[in-house]
Amino acid sequence: MNAKRAIPVRERNIVLIGFMGVGKTTIGQLVAKKLYRDFIDIDQEIEKDFNMSIPEMFEEKGEDFFRKTEKEYILDICRHKRFKIVSLGGGSFKQEEIRKCCLENCLVLHLDLSWENWKQRADLLIESRPVLHNRSMDEMEQLFNERKVIYDKHNSKVATDNLSPEEVADYIVETLKIGWDLYQPM
Ligand code: S3P
């Protein structure tokens, strides 16, 4: 038999996906703290290693370069790390290889915010998110809905409307503990 041995559920990285600005980084940091695990934000890792912001990278090296880089970083963590809490950039799940690797090796949680709530945050996000530049509200809504389809591939979804980051993180931690006990009692 050459089937790969599945990673035990408790050891799997917890991967947060969702649209830009739904709180993946803030909530990921809180979850990591509550579980005494390390937190990795893919965009922050890229910014640190290349010594440039994501908008600068889009500007100077182009989106294709960024997408290739985020894929390398995510696949590396997916394949070689365990026990991490990982926040992905909102566009990364468009890449099939990333989706496949995360769903095979990690627990993927979709942070699901409604469009009505998201659009109230839009002004705060646009400058630092190059894919939102020069888009009308209607175009942003279209992108939001297109992305929803790719985030549908997940292990679990958390509806975050009207919840604080702390409340979402508590909910995730409780749900994970129930899931871990169910699938792999200590
Ligand atoms: C992007 C989302 C961003 C960042 C980049 C592209 C996207 O991350 O990776 O600006 O295409 O949705 P956040 O989801 O953390 O904002």
PDB file of C-alpha atoms and ligand atoms in Angstrom:
ATOM      1  CA  MET A   1       0.000   0.000   0.000  1.00  0.00           C
ATOM      2  CA  ASN A   2       1.399   3.398  -0.864  1.00  0.00           C
ATOM      3  CA  ALA A   3      -1.474   5.490   0.524  1.00  0.00           C
ATOM      4  CA  LYS A   4      -0.113   8.449   2.498  1.00  0.00           C
ATOM      5  CA  ARG A   5      -0.862   8.263   6.205  1.00  0.00           C
ATOM      6  CA  ALA A   6      -3.359  10.956   7.195  1.00  0.00           C
ATOM      7  CA  ILE A   7      -2.167  13.571   9.684  1.00  0.00           C
ATOM      8  CA  PRO A   8      -3.887  13.088  13.085  1.00  0.00           C
ATOM      9  CA  VAL A   9      -6.614  15.719  13.480  1.00  0.00           C
ATOM     10  CA  ARG A  10      -5.132  17.302  16.596  1.00  0.00           C
ATOM     11  CA  GLU A  11      -1.832  17.859  14.785  1.00  0.00           C
ATOM     12  CA  ARG A  12      -3.315  19.438  11.684  1.00  0.00           C
ATOM     13  CA  ASN A  13      -2.708  23.096  11.012  1.00  0.00           C
ATOM     14  CA  ILE A  14      -5.840  25.210  11.378  1.00  0.00           C
ATOM     15  CA  VAL A  15      -6.182  27.289   8.216  1.00  0.00           C
ATOM     16  CA  LEU A  16      -8.410  30.375   8.133  1.00  0.00           C
ATOM     17  CA  ILE A  17      -9.884  31.384   4.786  1.00  0.00           C
ATOM     18  CA  GLY A  18     -12.318  34.114   3.760  1.00  0.00           C
ATOM     19  CA  PHE A  19     -12.626  37.398   1.925  1.00  0.00           C
ATOM     20  CA  MET A  20     -10.240  40.304   2.525  1.00  0.00           C
ATOM     21  CA  GLY A  21     -10.853  42.087   5.790  1.00  0.00           C
ATOM     22  CA  VAL A  22     -13.097  39.519   7.475  1.00  0.00           C
ATOM     23  CA  GLY A  23     -10.621  39.284  10.357  1.00  0.00           C
ATOM     24  CA  LYS A  24      -8.500  36.234   9.520  1.00  0.00           C
ATOM     25  CA  THR A  25      -5.358  37.721  11.060  1.00  0.00           C
ATOM     26  CA  THR A  26      -6.943  39.130  14.226  1.00  0.00           C
ATOM     27  CA  ILE A  27      -9.009  36.024  14.872  1.00  0.00           C
ATOM     28  CA  GLY A  28      -6.116  33.700  13.971  1.00  0.00           C
ATOM     29  CA  GLN A  29      -3.864  35.427  16.505  1.00  0.00           C
ATOM     30  CA  LEU A  30      -6.519  35.056  19.205  1.00  0.00           C
ATOM     31  CA  VAL A  31      -7.135  31.376  18.417  1.00  0.00           C
ATOM     32  CA  ALA A  32      -3.389  30.702  18.483  1.00  0.00           C
ATOM     33  CA  LYS A  33      -3.059  32.369  21.879  1.00  0.00           C
ATOM     34  CA  LYS A  34      -5.988  30.449  23.338  1.00  0.00           C
ATOM     35  CA  LEU A  35      -4.585  27.128  22.090  1.00  0.00           C
ATOM     36  CA  TYR A  36      -0.922  27.935  22.925  1.00  0.00           C
ATOM     37  CA  ARG A  37       0.011  27.470  19.278  1.00  0.00           C
ATOM     38  CA  ASP A  38       2.100  29.494  16.850  1.00  0.00           C
ATOM     39  CA  PHE A  39       0.369  31.826  14.422  1.00  0.00           C
ATOM     40  CA  ILE A  40       1.471  32.317  10.825  1.00  0.00           C
ATOM     41  CA  ASP A  41       0.048  34.998   8.539  1.00  0.00           C
ATOM     42  CA  ILE A  42       1.120  34.207   4.986  1.00  0.00           C
ATOM     43  CA  ASP A  43       1.017  37.822   3.762  1.00  0.00           C
ATOM     44  CA  GLN A  44       3.077  39.000   6.736  1.00  0.00           C
ATOM     45  CA  GLU A  45       5.670  36.278   6.090  1.00  0.00           C
ATOM     46  CA  ILE A  46       5.969  37.362   2.466  1.00  0.00           C
ATOM     47  CA  GLU A  47       6.210  41.037   3.431  1.00  0.00           C
ATOM     48  CA  LYS A  48       8.940  40.274   5.968  1.00  0.00           C
ATOM     49  CA  ASP A  49      11.013  38.074   3.652  1.00  0.00           C
ATOM     50  CA  PHE A  50      10.793  40.401   0.649  1.00  0.00           C
ATOM     51  CA  ASN A  51      10.978  43.525   2.761  1.00  0.00           C
ATOM     52  CA  MET A  52       8.055  45.099   0.912  1.00  0.00           C
ATOM     53  CA  SER A  53       4.329  45.492   1.498  1.00  0.00           C
ATOM     54  CA  ILE A  54       1.831  43.457  -0.548  1.00  0.00           C
ATOM     55  CA  PRO A  55       0.711  46.580  -2.503  1.00  0.00           C
ATOM     56  CA  GLU A  56       4.399  47.274  -3.276  1.00  0.00           C
ATOM     57  CA  MET A  57       4.848  43.708  -4.464  1.00  0.00           C
ATOM     58  CA  PHE A  58       1.811  43.970  -6.750  1.00  0.00           C
ATOM     59  CA  GLU A  59       3.181  47.235  -8.084  1.00  0.00           C
ATOM     60  CA  GLU A  60       6.816  46.251  -8.530  1.00  0.00           C
ATOM     61  CA  LYS A  61       6.666  42.535  -9.318  1.00  0.00           C
ATOM     62  CA  GLY A  62       3.078  42.041 -10.468  1.00  0.00           C
ATOM     63  CA  GLU A  63       0.169  39.930  -9.272  1.00  0.00           C
ATOM     64  CA  ASP A  64       1.423  36.735 -10.965  1.00  0.00           C
ATOM     65  CA  PHE A  65       4.642  36.893  -8.956  1.00  0.00           C
ATOM     66  CA  PHE A  66       2.658  37.404  -5.745  1.00  0.00           C
ATOM     67  CA  ARG A  67       0.359  34.453  -6.534  1.00  0.00           C
ATOM     68  CA  LYS A  68       3.331  32.198  -7.251  1.00  0.00           C
ATOM     69  CA  THR A  69       5.003  33.289  -4.024  1.00  0.00           C
ATOM     70  CA  GLU A  70       1.906  32.799  -1.857  1.00  0.00           C
ATOM     71  CA  LYS A  71       1.498  29.328  -3.357  1.00  0.00           C
ATOM     72  CA  GLU A  72       5.076  28.364  -2.452  1.00  0.00           C
ATOM     73  CA  TYR A  73       4.670  29.624   1.123  1.00  0.00           C
ATOM     74  CA  ILE A  74       1.312  27.945   1.693  1.00  0.00           C
ATOM     75  CA  LEU A  75       2.302  24.588   0.196  1.00  0.00           C
ATOM     76  CA  ASP A  76       5.478  24.557   2.259  1.00  0.00           C
ATOM     77  CA  ILE A  77       3.583  25.142   5.513  1.00  0.00           C
ATOM     78  CA  CYS A  78       0.857  22.704   4.525  1.00  0.00           C
ATOM     79  CA  ARG A  79       3.302  19.936   3.803  1.00  0.00           C
ATOM     80  CA  HIS A  80       5.921  20.466   6.464  1.00  0.00           C
ATOM     81  CA  LYS A  81       4.363  22.096   9.512  1.00  0.00           C
ATOM     82  CA  ARG A  82       1.886  20.894  12.113  1.00  0.00           C
ATOM     83  CA  PHE A  83      -0.013  22.448  15.042  1.00  0.00           C
ATOM     84  CA  LYS A  84       0.026  25.952  13.472  1.00  0.00           C
ATOM     85  CA  ILE A  85      -2.778  28.463  13.113  1.00  0.00           C
ATOM     86  CA  VAL A  86      -2.456  29.887   9.608  1.00  0.00           C
ATOM     87  CA  SER A  87      -4.192  32.857   8.023  1.00  0.00           C
ATOM     88  CA  LEU A  88      -4.264  32.786   4.199  1.00  0.00           C
ATOM     89  CA  GLY A  89      -4.587  35.762   1.875  1.00  0.00           C
ATOM     90  CA  GLY A  90      -8.161  35.975   0.610  1.00  0.00           C
ATOM     91  CA  GLY A  91      -7.269  35.216  -3.020  1.00  0.00           C
ATOM     92  CA  SER A  92      -5.054  32.194  -2.421  1.00  0.00           C
ATOM     93  CA  PHE A  93      -7.888  29.659  -2.350  1.00  0.00           C
ATOM     94  CA  LYS A  94      -8.527  30.395  -6.021  1.00  0.00           C
ATOM     95  CA  GLN A  95      -5.513  28.179  -6.753  1.00  0.00           C
ATOM     96  CA  GLU A  96      -6.527  24.553  -6.937  1.00  0.00           C
ATOM     97  CA  GLU A  97      -3.210  23.221  -5.670  1.00  0.00           C
ATOM     98  CA  ILE A  98      -3.526  25.338  -2.543  1.00  0.00           C
ATOM     99  CA  ARG A  99      -7.120  24.239  -1.915  1.00  0.00           C
ATOM    100  CA  LYS A 100      -6.226  20.602  -2.412  1.00  0.00           C
ATOM    101  CA  CYS A 101      -3.165  20.690  -0.165  1.00  0.00           C
ATOM    102  CA  CYS A 102      -4.984  22.548   2.632  1.00  0.00           C
ATOM    103  CA  LEU A 103      -8.042  20.316   2.533  1.00  0.00           C
ATOM    104  CA  GLU A 104      -5.903  17.164   2.548  1.00  0.00           C
ATOM    105  CA  ASN A 105      -3.533  18.127   5.340  1.00  0.00           C
ATOM    106  CA  CYS A 106      -5.173  20.822   7.472  1.00  0.00           C
ATOM    107  CA  LEU A 107      -8.498  21.841   8.993  1.00  0.00           C
ATOM    108  CA  VAL A 108      -9.893  24.642   6.860  1.00  0.00           C
ATOM    109  CA  LEU A 109     -12.219  27.147   8.532  1.00  0.00           C
ATOM    110  CA  HIS A 110     -14.148  29.658   6.477  1.00  0.00           C
ATOM    111  CA  LEU A 111     -14.783  32.968   8.229  1.00  0.00           C
ATOM    112  CA  ASP A 112     -18.057  33.969   6.660  1.00  0.00           C
ATOM    113  CA  LEU A 113     -19.138  37.615   6.869  1.00  0.00           C
ATOM    114  CA  SER A 114     -22.205  38.835   4.981  1.00  0.00           C
ATOM    115  CA  TRP A 115     -21.850  41.373   2.159  1.00  0.00           C
ATOM    116  CA  GLU A 116     -24.018  43.829   4.141  1.00  0.00           C
ATOM    117  CA  ASN A 117     -21.511  43.807   6.992  1.00  0.00           C
ATOM    118  CA  TRP A 118     -18.433  43.652   4.789  1.00  0.00           C
ATOM    119  CA  LYS A 119     -19.363  46.716   2.740  1.00  0.00           C
ATOM    120  CA  GLN A 120     -19.354  48.833   5.878  1.00  0.00           C
ATOM    121  CA  ARG A 121     -15.642  48.024   6.247  1.00  0.00           C
ATOM    122  CA  ALA A 122     -14.740  48.579   2.596  1.00  0.00           C
ATOM    123  CA  ASP A 123     -13.336  52.101   3.012  1.00  0.00           C
ATOM    124  CA  LEU A 124     -10.812  50.900   5.573  1.00  0.00           C
ATOM    125  CA  LEU A 125      -9.572  48.097   3.339  1.00  0.00           C
ATOM    126  CA  ILE A 126      -9.242  49.464  -0.165  1.00  0.00           C
ATOM    127  CA  GLU A 127      -5.880  51.216   0.107  1.00  0.00           C
ATOM    128  CA  SER A 128      -3.997  48.165   1.398  1.00  0.00           C
ATOM    129  CA  ARG A 129      -5.726  45.678  -0.939  1.00  0.00           C
ATOM    130  CA  PRO A 130      -4.573  46.123  -4.560  1.00  0.00           C
ATOM    131  CA  VAL A 131      -7.279  43.813  -5.951  1.00  0.00           C
ATOM    132  CA  LEU A 132      -9.880  46.300  -4.697  1.00  0.00           C
ATOM    133  CA  HIS A 133      -8.267  49.312  -6.344  1.00  0.00           C
ATOM    134  CA  ASN A 134     -10.381  51.049  -8.982  1.00  0.00           C
ATOM    135  CA  ARG A 135     -13.420  48.837  -8.406  1.00  0.00           C
ATOM    136  CA  SER A 136     -16.913  50.200  -7.937  1.00  0.00           C
ATOM    137  CA  MET A 137     -19.072  48.885  -5.087  1.00  0.00           C
ATOM    138  CA  ASP A 138     -20.956  46.707  -7.599  1.00  0.00           C
ATOM    139  CA  GLU A 139     -17.695  45.228  -8.864  1.00  0.00           C
ATOM    140  CA  MET A 140     -16.550  44.538  -5.327  1.00  0.00           C
ATOM    141  CA  GLU A 141     -19.850  42.793  -4.618  1.00  0.00           C
ATOM    142  CA  GLN A 142     -19.355  40.685  -7.725  1.00  0.00           C
ATOM    143  CA  LEU A 143     -15.861  39.690  -6.576  1.00  0.00           C
ATOM    144  CA  PHE A 144     -17.240  38.963  -3.099  1.00  0.00           C
ATOM    145  CA  ASN A 145     -19.837  36.593  -4.568  1.00  0.00           C
ATOM    146  CA  GLU A 146     -17.336  34.910  -6.904  1.00  0.00           C
ATOM    147  CA  ARG A 147     -15.009  34.282  -3.992  1.00  0.00           C
ATOM    148  CA  LYS A 148     -17.822  32.858  -1.846  1.00  0.00           C
ATOM    149  CA  VAL A 149     -17.953  29.913  -4.247  1.00  0.00           C
ATOM    150  CA  ILE A 150     -14.290  29.023  -3.712  1.00  0.00           C
ATOM    151  CA  TYR A 151     -14.538  29.422   0.082  1.00  0.00           C
ATOM    152  CA  ASP A 152     -17.366  26.884   0.011  1.00  0.00           C
ATOM    153  CA  LYS A 153     -14.711  24.199  -0.041  1.00  0.00           C
ATOM    154  CA  HIS A 154     -13.909  24.028   3.667  1.00  0.00           C
ATOM    155  CA  ASN A 155     -14.146  21.748   6.681  1.00  0.00           C
ATOM    156  CA  SER A 156     -16.172  24.159   8.743  1.00  0.00           C
ATOM    157  CA  LYS A 157     -17.802  27.582   8.383  1.00  0.00           C
ATOM    158  CA  VAL A 158     -18.155  30.235  11.063  1.00  0.00           C
ATOM    159  CA  ALA A 159     -20.748  32.993  10.555  1.00  0.00           C
ATOM    160  CA  THR A 160     -19.056  36.065  12.017  1.00  0.00           C
ATOM    161  CA  ASP A 161     -21.770  38.736  11.591  1.00  0.00           C
ATOM    162  CA  ASN A 162     -22.308  40.722  14.784  1.00  0.00           C
ATOM    163  CA  LEU A 163     -19.640  38.816  16.705  1.00  0.00           C
ATOM    164  CA  SER A 164     -16.456  40.340  18.102  1.00  0.00           C
ATOM    165  CA  PRO A 165     -13.100  38.752  17.142  1.00  0.00           C
ATOM    166  CA  GLU A 166     -12.864  37.430  20.708  1.00  0.00           C
ATOM    167  CA  GLU A 167     -16.290  35.778  20.424  1.00  0.00           C
ATOM    168  CA  VAL A 168     -15.417  34.204  17.071  1.00  0.00           C
ATOM    169  CA  ALA A 169     -12.103  32.923  18.454  1.00  0.00           C
ATOM    170  CA  ASP A 170     -13.842  31.417  21.514  1.00  0.00           C
ATOM    171  CA  TYR A 171     -16.384  29.735  19.272  1.00  0.00           C
ATOM    172  CA  ILE A 172     -13.636  28.293  17.055  1.00  0.00           C
ATOM    173  CA  VAL A 173     -11.666  26.984  20.030  1.00  0.00           C
ATOM    174  CA  GLU A 174     -14.751  25.320  21.569  1.00  0.00           C
ATOM    175  CA  THR A 175     -15.732  23.784  18.235  1.00  0.00           C
ATOM    176  CA  LEU A 176     -12.215  22.497  17.640  1.00  0.00           C
ATOM    177  CA  LYS A 177     -12.082  20.891  21.069  1.00  0.00           C
ATOM    178  CA  ILE A 178     -15.397  19.123  20.470  1.00  0.00           C
ATOM    179  CA  GLY A 179     -14.209  17.980  17.036  1.00  0.00           C
ATOM    180  CA  TRP A 180     -10.853  16.774  18.323  1.00  0.00           C
ATOM    181  CA  ASP A 181     -12.502  14.766  21.129  1.00  0.00           C
ATOM    182  CA  LEU A 182     -15.010  13.302  18.725  1.00  0.00           C
ATOM    183  CA  TYR A 183     -12.545  12.218  16.064  1.00  0.00           C
ATOM    184  CA  GLN A 184      -9.554  11.499  18.229  1.00  0.00           C
ATOM    185  CA  PRO A 185     -10.280  11.123  21.945  1.00  0.00           C
ATOM    186  CA  MET A 186      -7.150  11.589  24.062  1.00  0.00           C
TER     187      MET A 186
HETATM  188  C1  S3P B   1      -5.870  39.303  -1.604  1.00  0.00           C
HETATM  189  C2  S3P B   1      -6.036  39.336  -0.249  1.00  0.00           C
HETATM  190  C3  S3P B   1      -5.034  39.906   0.677  1.00  0.00           C
HETATM  191  C4  S3P B   1      -3.642  39.805   0.065  1.00  0.00           C
HETATM  192  C5  S3P B   1      -3.613  40.389  -1.306  1.00  0.00           C
HETATM  193  C6  S3P B   1      -4.606  39.726  -2.261  1.00  0.00           C
HETATM  194  C7  S3P B   1      -6.967  38.768  -2.445  1.00  0.00           C
HETATM  195  O1  S3P B   1      -5.055  39.261   1.934  1.00  0.00           O
HETATM  196  O2  S3P B   1      -3.217  38.470   0.039  1.00  0.00           O
HETATM  197  O3  S3P B   1      -3.879  41.761  -1.201  1.00  0.00           O
HETATM  198  O4  S3P B   1      -6.790  38.566  -3.655  1.00  0.00           O
HETATM  199  O5  S3P B   1      -8.079  38.522  -1.892  1.00  0.00           O
HETATM  200  P1  S3P B   1      -6.244  39.434   3.029  1.00  0.00           P
HETATM  201  O6  S3P B   1      -7.315  38.461   2.664  1.00  0.00           O
HETATM  202  O7  S3P B   1      -5.588  39.090   4.306  1.00  0.00           O
HETATM  203  O8  S3P B   1      -6.698  40.831   2.952  1.00  0.00           O
END
